[in-house]
């Protein structure tokens, strides 16, 4: 049976929900990134590594809400912390100690985070980090990298539909891991440069780590030109106890965080040098206004704290081992069977490329629908673009099963004509 027919046969309730959803929500859901053709499975509930869809199909979830659920679904420690907080109230027009505790915990993990503020999403975190850099430097130009994803506010979406053309003049895109190309891309505009923002490990652009040498080069370049260096670690933070910056040994001026620090709830953060972050000190005249009804929300902060408590350095060592096991397993199959595929792994983050996707690594824009669909049929859930994050609760057996499923899927999609293309 063609994959698409198989999927349609297994997911009638998801299909009905999708059709119903499109009558209220354009595209059937509120998140561009979770759409996949012909429609995504609608989830009923999640439990540990597994999610159950409304048709009763069960998937081992290696996406974990785009790498944010590092402990899996409904982890008992997180459920207990959240329940306790909800009983005490869910949100106040006043600060709480929970927010302070989370700030302190993040500072313990990231020495560069001298001060930190919370937001509800990574989009807001990068927006405010950039605003801080502009306020501090008095400059407006921002540099980013090919394949980068920093959320959806106007500046980082410059050049796309609905964003005024004027935004494109305020941001410059630089080549990845190419010091000469970076210098050339900035030439003549250095004095206007407020910040360089980079994901030290790219997520959406394919899981790829910038070399320590490249990050060190950016550090000295930013210093040379009086600009700030921002590490967007919204995904990358999970690659080590001190994030990607600890792994690379390079200290940014500002860092953005999200995903795992909210323990599965809506929370993100930005922070860094105290002198820069002081632009938000409400006690100072002229400070930047940073409102947000749910900023530092105690329920999300409690979930984040409970999650980080489960992540001592040994947890990252375990995640690294599971990541190595996944890479070795998939790479072995690709090599043995001469498949047109590739696997990239950094810590517990992974990206599987198939067929034409391999050549798209440089731009980071590619979707291989058959890979996603094939893995769904195997009972595994990843991003439609073949990316995911291994949760701490996965066992070596889960990894081995996942490797075998990736192997079967790659063989299936590379040896039979594409069901989707044909339909
Ligand atoms: C590196 C990076 N920056 C920013 C964002 C935006 O975060 P959010 O989706 O919470 O707005 C994401 C989300 O995937 C991300 O991966």
XYZ file of C-alpha atoms and ligand atoms in Angstrom:
439
model
C 0.000 0.000 0.000
C 1.315 3.473 -0.797
C 2.306 5.395 2.304
C -0.267 8.072 1.759
C -3.105 5.526 1.473
C -1.855 3.764 4.548
C -1.842 7.057 6.472
C -5.319 8.039 5.248
C -6.681 4.637 6.295
C -5.226 4.973 9.801
C -6.264 8.546 10.549
C -9.968 9.176 9.659
C -10.632 11.089 12.869
C -7.609 13.323 12.368
C -8.789 13.969 8.839
C -12.272 14.897 10.054
C -10.786 17.160 12.730
C -8.510 18.801 10.187
C -11.422 19.481 7.836
C -13.451 20.846 10.738
C -10.484 22.960 11.869
C -10.024 24.583 8.460
C -13.522 26.040 8.789
C -12.368 28.022 11.851
C -8.587 28.232 11.521
C -6.828 29.009 8.222
C -4.669 25.984 7.411
C -6.278 23.952 10.179
C -3.889 24.857 12.996
C -2.285 27.891 14.554
C 1.306 26.859 13.916
C 2.858 26.847 10.447
C 5.584 24.481 11.592
C 3.253 21.638 12.549
C 1.433 21.373 9.253
C 2.320 18.419 7.072
C 0.522 17.120 3.986
C -2.106 15.790 3.717
C -2.861 16.762 7.359
C -1.078 16.137 10.634
C -2.333 13.597 13.179
C -4.340 15.329 15.910
C -3.046 14.396 19.344
C -5.345 13.174 22.126
C -2.739 12.870 24.884
C 0.902 12.294 25.695
C 2.511 10.124 28.327
C 6.271 9.756 28.745
C 7.840 9.088 25.357
C 4.522 8.334 23.711
C 1.798 10.439 22.130
C -1.601 9.009 21.235
C -3.564 10.476 18.358
C -7.351 10.766 18.164
C -7.473 7.594 16.036
C -5.696 5.542 18.684
C -2.332 5.425 16.876
C 0.641 5.601 19.197
C 3.921 7.310 18.328
C 7.205 7.415 20.181
C 7.760 11.151 20.217
C 11.250 12.233 19.175
C 10.104 15.791 18.500
C 8.901 16.647 22.016
C 7.145 19.841 20.936
C 10.083 20.923 18.830
C 12.742 19.866 21.356
C 11.149 21.522 24.385
C 9.993 18.384 26.256
C 13.379 17.039 27.268
C 11.742 14.861 29.965
C 8.930 13.591 27.741
C 5.230 14.185 28.287
C 3.601 14.724 31.673
C 6.767 13.914 33.612
C 5.671 13.261 37.228
C 8.014 15.888 38.717
C 6.742 18.531 36.294
C 3.098 17.579 36.795
C 3.568 17.800 40.582
C 5.251 21.217 40.397
C 2.663 22.615 38.021
C -0.265 21.214 39.997
C 1.086 22.670 43.219
C 1.493 26.078 41.601
C -1.926 26.014 39.920
C -3.501 25.350 43.323
C -1.801 28.492 44.614
C -2.958 30.564 41.631
C -1.951 30.659 37.991
C -0.922 34.266 37.361
C -0.725 37.512 39.262
C -0.177 41.152 38.450
C 2.811 40.856 40.766
C 6.139 39.027 40.744
C 6.693 35.670 42.473
C 9.639 33.896 44.086
C 9.367 31.110 41.479
C 10.454 33.526 38.763
C 13.442 34.598 40.883
C 14.413 30.955 41.466
C 14.305 30.182 37.757
C 16.437 33.261 37.006
C 18.982 32.102 39.607
C 19.034 28.560 38.239
C 19.659 29.823 34.710
C 22.451 32.080 35.956
C 24.083 29.095 37.685
C 24.094 27.260 34.365
C 25.183 30.164 32.160
C 27.829 32.415 33.711
C 27.312 34.910 30.840
C 23.729 35.426 32.019
C 24.417 38.164 34.554
C 20.818 39.361 34.312
C 17.786 37.728 32.718
C 14.176 38.588 31.868
C 11.336 36.264 30.918
C 8.980 36.263 27.955
C 6.280 33.886 26.706
C 7.948 32.878 23.461
C 11.295 32.682 21.755
C 10.068 35.239 19.248
C 9.707 37.811 22.010
C 13.065 36.791 23.467
C 14.999 37.471 20.244
C 12.976 40.637 19.630
C 13.881 42.038 23.050
C 17.511 40.892 22.915
C 17.852 42.778 19.641
C 16.061 45.800 21.081
C 18.452 45.766 24.051
C 21.451 45.621 21.712
C 20.107 48.519 19.665
C 19.363 50.587 22.739
C 22.780 49.878 24.244
C 24.798 50.553 21.075
C 22.610 53.272 19.594
C 22.843 51.456 16.248
C 20.251 49.718 14.107
C 21.806 47.064 11.816
C 21.572 43.400 12.808
C 23.495 40.527 11.229
C 22.139 36.992 11.049
C 23.137 33.805 9.240
C 21.900 31.775 6.322
C 19.537 29.055 7.449
C 18.859 30.789 10.781
C 15.505 30.843 12.515
C 14.912 33.382 15.252
C 11.124 33.402 15.456
C 8.535 35.452 13.639
C 8.847 39.157 14.494
C 9.246 41.584 11.616
C 13.012 42.059 11.635
C 13.908 38.356 11.567
C 11.197 37.699 8.961
C 12.362 40.573 6.707
C 11.837 39.822 3.040
C 8.734 37.696 3.620
C 5.104 38.426 2.862
C 3.551 41.102 5.026
C 6.812 42.546 6.346
C 7.574 46.093 5.139
C 10.482 46.313 2.713
C 12.183 48.813 5.006
C 12.991 45.939 7.394
C 15.268 44.323 4.816
C 17.610 47.301 5.053
C 18.024 46.762 8.781
C 19.247 43.173 8.692
C 22.033 41.516 6.752
C 22.344 37.780 6.135
C 25.838 36.340 6.404
C 27.321 33.025 5.240
C 27.672 30.213 7.783
C 31.071 29.265 9.129
C 32.844 31.529 6.634
C 34.906 34.308 8.287
C 35.937 35.910 4.985
C 32.345 35.891 3.764
C 31.231 37.480 7.032
C 33.794 40.273 6.729
C 32.758 40.858 3.115
C 29.053 40.874 3.986
C 29.561 43.564 6.614
C 32.056 45.689 4.724
C 31.226 49.389 4.890
C 28.409 48.871 7.407
C 30.439 47.940 10.480
C 29.838 51.271 12.231
C 26.075 50.724 12.057
C 26.187 47.171 13.420
C 24.240 46.763 16.671
C 24.389 42.982 16.959
C 25.305 39.701 15.403
C 22.742 37.034 16.255
C 23.591 33.371 15.736
C 22.269 29.982 16.755
C 25.466 28.234 17.877
C 23.675 25.052 16.837
C 21.143 25.690 14.111
C 17.774 24.007 14.506
C 15.512 24.918 11.620
C 18.455 25.211 9.240
C 19.369 21.581 9.838
C 21.089 20.516 13.026
C 24.575 21.925 12.549
C 26.985 23.345 15.081
C 29.096 26.381 14.362
C 32.735 25.585 15.041
C 34.251 27.022 18.210
C 36.733 28.844 15.982
C 33.930 30.530 14.043
C 32.151 31.602 17.222
C 35.454 32.929 18.610
C 35.955 34.819 15.348
C 32.484 36.401 15.733
C 33.319 37.286 19.338
C 36.406 39.228 18.289
C 34.667 40.725 15.244
C 31.829 42.056 17.402
C 34.345 43.507 19.870
C 36.369 45.074 17.078
C 33.315 46.878 15.713
C 31.606 47.727 19.012
C 28.651 45.430 18.296
C 27.064 42.864 20.601
C 27.137 39.101 20.075
C 23.832 37.326 20.714
C 23.614 33.543 20.964
C 20.127 32.285 20.226
C 20.140 29.109 22.319
C 16.397 28.572 22.267
C 17.066 25.113 20.852
C 20.812 24.852 21.401
C 20.788 25.228 25.213
C 19.948 21.541 25.547
C 23.305 20.408 24.138
C 25.068 20.673 27.490
C 24.849 21.686 31.148
C 26.180 25.117 30.187
C 24.444 25.256 26.834
C 26.127 25.559 23.462
C 28.207 28.462 24.757
C 29.702 26.184 27.394
C 30.450 23.569 24.776
C 32.104 26.097 22.479
C 33.873 28.051 25.219
C 32.736 31.387 23.785
C 30.914 33.971 25.905
C 28.177 35.982 24.179
C 26.971 39.405 25.344
C 23.345 38.268 25.257
C 21.639 34.875 25.130
C 18.097 33.876 24.265
C 16.554 30.761 25.787
C 13.242 28.940 25.417
C 11.946 25.405 24.870
C 13.306 23.272 27.754
C 13.534 26.135 30.274
C 9.730 26.238 30.404
C 9.445 22.491 31.000
C 6.761 22.180 28.339
C 4.980 25.451 29.151
C 5.059 28.834 27.425
C 8.193 30.486 28.726
C 11.351 31.893 27.173
C 14.069 34.269 28.307
C 16.766 36.659 27.231
C 19.674 37.930 29.238
C 23.376 38.570 29.478
C 25.675 41.407 30.443
C 24.328 43.412 33.360
C 25.302 46.745 31.780
C 23.299 45.858 28.642
C 20.310 44.348 30.450
C 20.063 47.420 32.653
C 18.252 49.120 29.773
C 15.223 47.253 31.205
C 15.672 48.434 34.790
C 12.296 50.034 35.478
C 13.835 52.130 38.249
C 15.839 54.086 35.679
C 14.268 56.947 33.726
C 13.994 56.127 30.022
C 14.261 52.359 30.515
C 12.778 50.104 27.825
C 9.221 49.065 28.529
C 8.885 45.292 28.627
C 5.312 44.483 29.515
C 3.717 41.076 29.067
C 0.655 39.762 30.884
C 2.230 36.343 31.305
C 5.939 37.252 31.517
C 7.623 35.075 34.138
C 4.386 33.184 34.685
C 4.715 31.110 37.882
C 3.160 27.957 36.406
C 5.629 27.908 33.524
C 8.481 28.916 35.827
C 7.610 26.034 38.194
C 7.619 23.624 35.251
C 10.968 24.982 34.103
C 12.516 24.641 37.553
C 11.216 21.084 37.950
C 12.648 20.206 34.541
C 16.067 21.719 35.180
C 16.204 19.883 38.519
C 16.141 16.637 36.496
C 19.047 17.819 34.352
C 22.340 17.555 36.256
C 25.524 17.269 34.138
C 25.152 13.458 34.089
C 21.838 13.815 32.251
C 23.588 15.593 29.384
C 26.230 12.864 29.274
C 23.436 10.326 28.927
C 21.785 12.397 26.196
C 25.120 12.635 24.356
C 25.482 8.852 24.502
C 21.978 8.356 23.129
C 22.742 10.902 20.391
C 25.961 9.069 19.490
C 24.051 5.794 19.356
C 21.488 7.311 16.988
C 24.149 8.810 14.728
C 26.214 5.630 14.572
C 23.153 3.483 13.918
C 21.681 5.610 11.133
C 25.062 6.394 9.565
C 25.844 2.658 9.524
C 22.639 1.848 7.644
C 23.182 4.696 5.171
C 26.701 3.492 4.461
C 25.928 -0.220 4.303
C 23.025 0.275 1.941
C 24.415 3.199 -0.058
C 21.342 5.284 0.683
C 21.125 8.908 -0.475
C 20.715 10.168 3.064
C 22.582 11.795 5.910
C 22.198 12.149 9.639
C 23.494 15.108 11.647
C 23.573 14.873 15.429
C 24.693 17.450 18.002
C 24.177 16.308 21.579
C 20.589 15.070 21.656
C 19.483 17.068 18.586
C 19.257 15.274 15.269
C 18.356 15.862 11.650
C 17.814 13.140 9.075
C 18.190 14.216 5.458
C 16.893 12.121 2.635
C 17.428 12.288 -1.112
C 17.172 15.806 -2.479
C 17.185 17.150 1.071
C 20.897 16.536 1.419
C 21.726 19.296 -1.014
C 19.431 21.678 0.845
C 21.588 21.631 3.977
C 23.206 24.935 3.094
C 19.926 26.815 2.983
C 18.067 24.788 5.534
C 14.860 24.880 3.567
C 13.687 21.452 2.736
C 10.925 19.134 3.637
C 10.875 15.470 2.771
C 7.227 14.581 3.355
C 7.797 10.886 2.755
C 10.329 10.684 5.577
C 7.874 12.170 8.060
C 4.993 10.088 6.793
C 7.063 6.920 6.712
C 8.185 7.425 10.302
C 4.609 8.108 11.412
C 3.614 4.770 9.918
C 6.490 3.183 11.822
C 5.138 4.718 15.030
C 7.694 7.515 15.415
C 7.084 11.249 15.532
C 9.646 13.816 14.318
C 9.382 17.270 12.726
C 8.026 17.177 9.182
C 11.497 18.308 8.098
C 13.192 15.296 9.721
C 14.481 16.999 12.864
C 14.012 16.198 16.524
C 15.473 15.948 19.997
C 16.031 12.796 22.048
C 14.312 13.017 25.425
C 16.077 11.875 28.581
C 13.477 9.168 29.171
C 14.308 7.364 25.909
C 16.108 4.054 26.429
C 18.856 2.545 24.309
C 16.193 0.138 23.075
C 14.043 3.072 21.943
C 17.017 4.469 20.027
C 17.689 1.105 18.383
C 14.029 0.791 17.369
C 14.108 4.338 16.031
C 17.280 3.617 14.037
C 15.678 0.513 12.530
C 12.537 2.500 11.660
C 14.601 5.259 10.010
C 16.442 2.593 8.016
C 13.222 0.929 6.849
C 11.698 4.321 5.986
C 14.721 5.486 3.997
C 14.762 2.200 2.081
C 11.054 2.458 1.429
C 11.103 6.037 0.163
C 14.232 5.658 -1.922
C 13.289 2.462 -3.691
C 9.670 3.107 -4.556
C 8.289 6.152 -6.380
C 7.064 8.924 -4.102
C 3.455 8.321 -3.118
C 2.904 11.979 -2.390
C 4.426 13.253 -5.605
C 2.226 10.808 -7.518
C -0.995 11.691 -5.723
C 16.541 29.199 17.499
C 15.128 29.654 17.676
N 14.883 30.947 17.925
C 13.641 31.413 18.113
C 12.560 30.569 18.062
C 11.187 31.111 18.291
O 10.671 30.604 19.468
P 9.081 30.523 19.697
O 8.558 29.494 18.749
O 8.937 30.151 21.131
O 8.549 31.894 19.409
C 12.757 29.216 17.813
C 11.613 28.287 17.726
O 11.698 27.177 17.261
C 14.069 28.758 17.603
O 14.313 27.469 17.334
